[in-house]
Short mmCIF file of C-alpha atoms in Angstrom, two decimals:
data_model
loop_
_atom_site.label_atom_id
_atom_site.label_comp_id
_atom_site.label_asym_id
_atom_site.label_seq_id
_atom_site.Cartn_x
_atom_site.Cartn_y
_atom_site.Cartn_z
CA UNK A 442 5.32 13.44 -63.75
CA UNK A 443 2.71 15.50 -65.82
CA UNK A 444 -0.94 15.06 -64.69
CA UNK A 445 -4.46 15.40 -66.17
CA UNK A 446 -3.90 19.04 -64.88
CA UNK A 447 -0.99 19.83 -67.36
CA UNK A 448 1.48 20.18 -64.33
CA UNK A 449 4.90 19.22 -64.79
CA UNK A 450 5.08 18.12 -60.75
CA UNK A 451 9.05 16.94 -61.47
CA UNK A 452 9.83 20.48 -62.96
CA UNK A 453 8.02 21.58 -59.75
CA UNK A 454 9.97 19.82 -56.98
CA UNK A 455 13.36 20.42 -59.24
CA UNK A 456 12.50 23.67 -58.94
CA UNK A 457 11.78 23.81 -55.11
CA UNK A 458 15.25 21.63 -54.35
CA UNK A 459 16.98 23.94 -56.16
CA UNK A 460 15.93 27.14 -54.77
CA UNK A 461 16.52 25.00 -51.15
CA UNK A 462 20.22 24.87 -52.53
CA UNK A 463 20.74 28.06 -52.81
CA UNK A 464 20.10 28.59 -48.89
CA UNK A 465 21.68 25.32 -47.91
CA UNK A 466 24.32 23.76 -50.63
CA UNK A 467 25.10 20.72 -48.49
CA UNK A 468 21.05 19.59 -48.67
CA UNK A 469 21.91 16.53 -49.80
CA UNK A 470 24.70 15.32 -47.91
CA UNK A 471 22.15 15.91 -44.72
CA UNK A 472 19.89 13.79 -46.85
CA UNK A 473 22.53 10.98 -47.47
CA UNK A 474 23.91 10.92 -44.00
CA UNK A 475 19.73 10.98 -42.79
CA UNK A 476 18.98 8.03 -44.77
CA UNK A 477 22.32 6.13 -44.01
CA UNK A 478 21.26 6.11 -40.51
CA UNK A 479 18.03 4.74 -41.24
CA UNK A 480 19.52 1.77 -42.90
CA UNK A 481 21.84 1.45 -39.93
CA UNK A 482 19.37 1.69 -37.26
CA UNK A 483 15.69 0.49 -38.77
CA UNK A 484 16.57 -1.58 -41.95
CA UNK A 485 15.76 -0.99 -45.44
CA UNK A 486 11.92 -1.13 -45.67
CA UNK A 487 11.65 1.22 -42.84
CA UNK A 488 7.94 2.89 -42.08
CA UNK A 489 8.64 6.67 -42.02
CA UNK A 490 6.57 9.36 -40.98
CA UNK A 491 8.02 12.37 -42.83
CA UNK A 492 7.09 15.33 -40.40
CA UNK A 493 6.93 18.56 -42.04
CA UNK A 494 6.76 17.08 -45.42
CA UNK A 495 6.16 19.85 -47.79
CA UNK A 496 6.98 18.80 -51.29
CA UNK A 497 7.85 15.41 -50.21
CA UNK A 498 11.84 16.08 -50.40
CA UNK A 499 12.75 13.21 -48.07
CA UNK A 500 10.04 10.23 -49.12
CA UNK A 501 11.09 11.00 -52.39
CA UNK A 502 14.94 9.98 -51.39
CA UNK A 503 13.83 7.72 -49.71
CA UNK A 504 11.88 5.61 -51.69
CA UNK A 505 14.72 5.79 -54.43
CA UNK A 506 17.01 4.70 -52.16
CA UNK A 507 14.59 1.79 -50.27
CA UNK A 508 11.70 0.86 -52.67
CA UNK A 509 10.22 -1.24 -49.81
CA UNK A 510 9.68 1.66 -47.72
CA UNK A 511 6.71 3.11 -47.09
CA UNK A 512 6.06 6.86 -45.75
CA UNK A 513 3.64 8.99 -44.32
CA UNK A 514 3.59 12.79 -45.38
CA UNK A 515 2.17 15.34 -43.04
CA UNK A 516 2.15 19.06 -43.50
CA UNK A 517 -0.58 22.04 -43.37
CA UNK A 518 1.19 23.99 -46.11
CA UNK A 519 -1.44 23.44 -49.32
CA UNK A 520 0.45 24.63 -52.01
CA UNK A 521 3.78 22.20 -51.25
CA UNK A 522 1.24 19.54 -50.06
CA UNK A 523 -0.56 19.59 -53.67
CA UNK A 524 3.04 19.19 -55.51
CA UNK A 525 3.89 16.22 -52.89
CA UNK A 526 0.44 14.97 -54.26
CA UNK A 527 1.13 15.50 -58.30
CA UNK A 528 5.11 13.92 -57.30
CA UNK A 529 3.23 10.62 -55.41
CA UNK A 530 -0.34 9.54 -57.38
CA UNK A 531 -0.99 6.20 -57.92
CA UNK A 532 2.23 5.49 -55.38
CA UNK A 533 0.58 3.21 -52.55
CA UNK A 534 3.67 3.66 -50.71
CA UNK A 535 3.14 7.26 -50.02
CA UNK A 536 0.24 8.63 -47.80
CA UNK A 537 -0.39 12.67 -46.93
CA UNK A 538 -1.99 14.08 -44.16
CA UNK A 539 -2.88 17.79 -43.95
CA UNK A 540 -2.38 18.61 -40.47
CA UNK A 541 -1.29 21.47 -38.02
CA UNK A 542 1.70 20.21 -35.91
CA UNK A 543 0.80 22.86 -33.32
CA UNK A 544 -2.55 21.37 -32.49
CA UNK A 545 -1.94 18.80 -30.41
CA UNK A 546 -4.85 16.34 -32.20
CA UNK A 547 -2.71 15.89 -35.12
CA UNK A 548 -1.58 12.76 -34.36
CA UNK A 549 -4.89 11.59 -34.32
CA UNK A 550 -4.81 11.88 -38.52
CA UNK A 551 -2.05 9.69 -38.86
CA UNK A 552 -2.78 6.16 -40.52
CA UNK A 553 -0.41 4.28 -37.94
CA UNK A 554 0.18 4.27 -34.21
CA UNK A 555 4.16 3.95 -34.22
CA UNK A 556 6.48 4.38 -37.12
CA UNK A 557 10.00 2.46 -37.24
CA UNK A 558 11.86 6.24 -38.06
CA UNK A 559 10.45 10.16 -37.88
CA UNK A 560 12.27 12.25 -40.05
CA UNK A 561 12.36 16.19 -40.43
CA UNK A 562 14.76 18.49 -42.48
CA UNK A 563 14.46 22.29 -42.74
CA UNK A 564 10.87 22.61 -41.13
CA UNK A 565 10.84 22.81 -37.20
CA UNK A 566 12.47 26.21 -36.85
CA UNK A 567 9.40 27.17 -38.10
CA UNK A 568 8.15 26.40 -34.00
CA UNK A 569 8.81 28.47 -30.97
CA UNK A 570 10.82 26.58 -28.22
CA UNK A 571 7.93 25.85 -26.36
CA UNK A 572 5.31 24.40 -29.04
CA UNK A 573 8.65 22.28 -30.28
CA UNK A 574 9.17 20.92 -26.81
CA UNK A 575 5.61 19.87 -26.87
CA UNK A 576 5.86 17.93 -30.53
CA UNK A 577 8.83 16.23 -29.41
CA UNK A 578 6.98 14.50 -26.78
CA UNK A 579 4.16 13.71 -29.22
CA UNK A 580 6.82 12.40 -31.82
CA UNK A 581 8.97 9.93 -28.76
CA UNK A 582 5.33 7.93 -28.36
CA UNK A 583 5.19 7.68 -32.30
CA UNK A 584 8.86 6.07 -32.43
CA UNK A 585 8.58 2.64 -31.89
CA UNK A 586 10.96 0.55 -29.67
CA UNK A 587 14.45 0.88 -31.42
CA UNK A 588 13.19 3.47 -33.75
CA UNK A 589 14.97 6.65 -34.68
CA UNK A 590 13.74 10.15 -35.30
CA UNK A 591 16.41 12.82 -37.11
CA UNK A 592 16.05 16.49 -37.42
CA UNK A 593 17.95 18.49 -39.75
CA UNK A 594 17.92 22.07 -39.41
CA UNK A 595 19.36 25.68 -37.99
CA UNK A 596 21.08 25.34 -34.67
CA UNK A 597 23.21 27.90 -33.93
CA UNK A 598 25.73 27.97 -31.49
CA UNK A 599 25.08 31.62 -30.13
CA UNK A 600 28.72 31.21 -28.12
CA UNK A 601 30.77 31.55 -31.00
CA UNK A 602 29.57 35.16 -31.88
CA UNK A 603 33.02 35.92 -34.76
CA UNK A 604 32.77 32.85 -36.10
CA UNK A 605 28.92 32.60 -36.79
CA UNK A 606 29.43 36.01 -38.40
CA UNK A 607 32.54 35.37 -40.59
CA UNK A 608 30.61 32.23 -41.64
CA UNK A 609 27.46 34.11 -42.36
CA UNK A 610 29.01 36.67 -44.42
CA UNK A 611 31.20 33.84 -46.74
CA UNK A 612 27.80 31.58 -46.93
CA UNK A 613 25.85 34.98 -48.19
CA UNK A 614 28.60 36.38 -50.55
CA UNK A 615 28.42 32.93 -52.43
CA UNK A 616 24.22 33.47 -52.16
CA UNK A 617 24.64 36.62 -54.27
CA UNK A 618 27.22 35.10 -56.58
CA UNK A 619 24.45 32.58 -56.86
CA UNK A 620 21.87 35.04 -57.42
CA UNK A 621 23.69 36.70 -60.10
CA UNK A 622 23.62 33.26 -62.27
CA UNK A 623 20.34 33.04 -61.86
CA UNK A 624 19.54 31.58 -58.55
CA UNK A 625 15.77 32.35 -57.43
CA UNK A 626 15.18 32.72 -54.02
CA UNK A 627 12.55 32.14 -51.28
CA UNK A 628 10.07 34.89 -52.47
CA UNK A 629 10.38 34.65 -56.17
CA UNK A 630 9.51 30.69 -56.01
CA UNK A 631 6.30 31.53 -54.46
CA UNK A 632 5.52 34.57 -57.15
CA UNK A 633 6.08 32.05 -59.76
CA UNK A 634 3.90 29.32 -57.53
CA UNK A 635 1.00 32.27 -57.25
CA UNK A 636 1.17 32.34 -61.33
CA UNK A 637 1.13 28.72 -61.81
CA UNK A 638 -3.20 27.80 -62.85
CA UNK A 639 -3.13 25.23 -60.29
CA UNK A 640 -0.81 26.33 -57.68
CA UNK A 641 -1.97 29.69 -57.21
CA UNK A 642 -5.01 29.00 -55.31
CA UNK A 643 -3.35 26.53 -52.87
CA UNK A 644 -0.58 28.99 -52.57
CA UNK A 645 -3.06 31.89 -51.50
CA UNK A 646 -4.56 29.80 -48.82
CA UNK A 647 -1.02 28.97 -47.74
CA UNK A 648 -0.13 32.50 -47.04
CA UNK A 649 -3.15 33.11 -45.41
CA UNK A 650 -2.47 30.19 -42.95
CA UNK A 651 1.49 31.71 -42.85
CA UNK A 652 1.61 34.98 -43.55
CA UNK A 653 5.14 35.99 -45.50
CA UNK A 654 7.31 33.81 -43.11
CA UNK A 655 6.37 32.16 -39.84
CA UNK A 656 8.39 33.15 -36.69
CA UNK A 657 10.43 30.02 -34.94
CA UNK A 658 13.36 29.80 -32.97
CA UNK A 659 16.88 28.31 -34.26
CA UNK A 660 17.76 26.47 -30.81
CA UNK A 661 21.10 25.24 -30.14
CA UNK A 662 22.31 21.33 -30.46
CA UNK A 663 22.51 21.26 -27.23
CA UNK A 664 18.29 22.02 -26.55
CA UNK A 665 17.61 19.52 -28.98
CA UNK A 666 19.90 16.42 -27.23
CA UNK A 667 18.40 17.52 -24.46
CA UNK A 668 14.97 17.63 -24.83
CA UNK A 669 14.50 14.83 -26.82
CA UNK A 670 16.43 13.19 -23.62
CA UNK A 671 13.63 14.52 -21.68
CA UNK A 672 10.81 13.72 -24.19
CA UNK A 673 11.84 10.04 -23.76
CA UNK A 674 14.93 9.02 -25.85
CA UNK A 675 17.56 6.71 -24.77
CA UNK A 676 20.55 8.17 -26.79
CA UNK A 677 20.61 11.44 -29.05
CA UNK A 678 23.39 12.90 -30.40
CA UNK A 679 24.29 14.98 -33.82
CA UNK A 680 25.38 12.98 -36.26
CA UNK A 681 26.30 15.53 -39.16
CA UNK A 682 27.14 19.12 -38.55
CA UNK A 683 27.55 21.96 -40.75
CA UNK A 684 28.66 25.62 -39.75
CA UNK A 685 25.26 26.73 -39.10
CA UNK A 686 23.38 23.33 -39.02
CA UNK A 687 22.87 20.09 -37.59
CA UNK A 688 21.49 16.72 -37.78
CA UNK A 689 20.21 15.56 -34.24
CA UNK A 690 19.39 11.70 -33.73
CA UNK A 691 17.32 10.21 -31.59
CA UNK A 692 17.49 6.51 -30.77
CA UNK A 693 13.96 5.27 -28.51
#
């Protein structure tokens, strides 16, 4: 979609899922498998609070894959926030919320009480253990009765020291292969965002709230299940696995 502004948004989220690619190729089977449980578990015309939004990468799935959905973005990040904005105008199915996940008011911004599924991909290793912990509480009293939340994201399996680093160095030779065609990376996207007329003053302010790259941890499967069984969830499990990723359900 091309605004008032003379943004292309579309060329603007193809160009963010593509540069996602060329960290994680399987993105969209996490996607597919993410939104197959949601049919499974909430029905298809789920609400959705898509934590972490940035661009909008899941509502935007979702929606073409449930058009009586509705979802509620929420991220601090102003630059991907303003694309998610361009992607969803004049959709009355989509609300954002610009909000910190670390303050613990946040919820307060939301537009609903409960939502029937929370879903997250790629975002909360952003969050030490500790502040994570914390959100996961926050998120268990958002998830209504027979609700789901999913997380897709790092979770490395620090016991399996040879076979995270064989995997790691297969995963990154195919990166540079990648990069050699033409892939851009992490950094480049945002130099080209920082050139863009209208994304360059939404991505300043975002590195001034981030810095280059904010600090998390990459906990194991195993702290997820379990703290989200201590935050209040009656069965989690992963339900998709790669070698260096998961994605954790959570049925309330």
């Amino acid at each position: 979609m091309t605004t008032t502004t003379g943004t292309d948004w579309h060329a603007w989220q193809e160009s963010w899922d593509r540069q996602q690619e060329w960290y994680m190729p399987d993105r969209e089977e996490r996607f597919r498998v993410m939104l197959d449980m949601v049919d499974a578990l909430v029905g298809p015309a789920p609400r959705v609070l898509d934590l972490a939004c940035g661009t909008g990468s899941i509502t935007a799935r979702l929606l073409a894959r449930f058009p009586e959905a509705t979802s509620v973005g929420v991220d601090l990040d102003p630059a991907l926030l303003a694309i998610a904005e361009g992607t969803f105008v004049g959709d009355d199915r989509v609300t954002l919320v610009t909000a910190d996940l670390k303050d613990p008011e946040w919820v307060t911004r939301l537009p609903y009480d409960t939502f029937d599924a929370v879903l997250t991909a790629t975002a909360l290793h952003w969050l030490p253990t500790e502040p994570l912990a914390a959100l996961y509480g926050q998120v268990a009293e958002l998830v209504r009765d027979g609700g789901v939340f999913m997380n897709a994201d790092h979770m490395i399996d620090e016991s399996t020291p040879r076979i995270n680093a064989a995997e790691r160095a297969h995963r990154h030779a195919h990166m540079d292969q990648a990069k050699e065609n033409g892939a851009v990376d992490w950094s480049e996207w945002w130099q080209l965002a920082a050139q863009d007329p209208v994304l360059a003053e939404p991505t300043a302010r975002r590195f001034e709230i981030y810095g280059e790259h904010a600090e998390g941890d990459t906990p194991s499967v195993e702290w997820h299940t379990r703290t989200l069984r201590e935050s209040g969830f009656a069965e989690v499990r992963p339900v998709w696995r790669s070698p260096s990723d998961a994605l954790v359900l959570a049925l309330r």
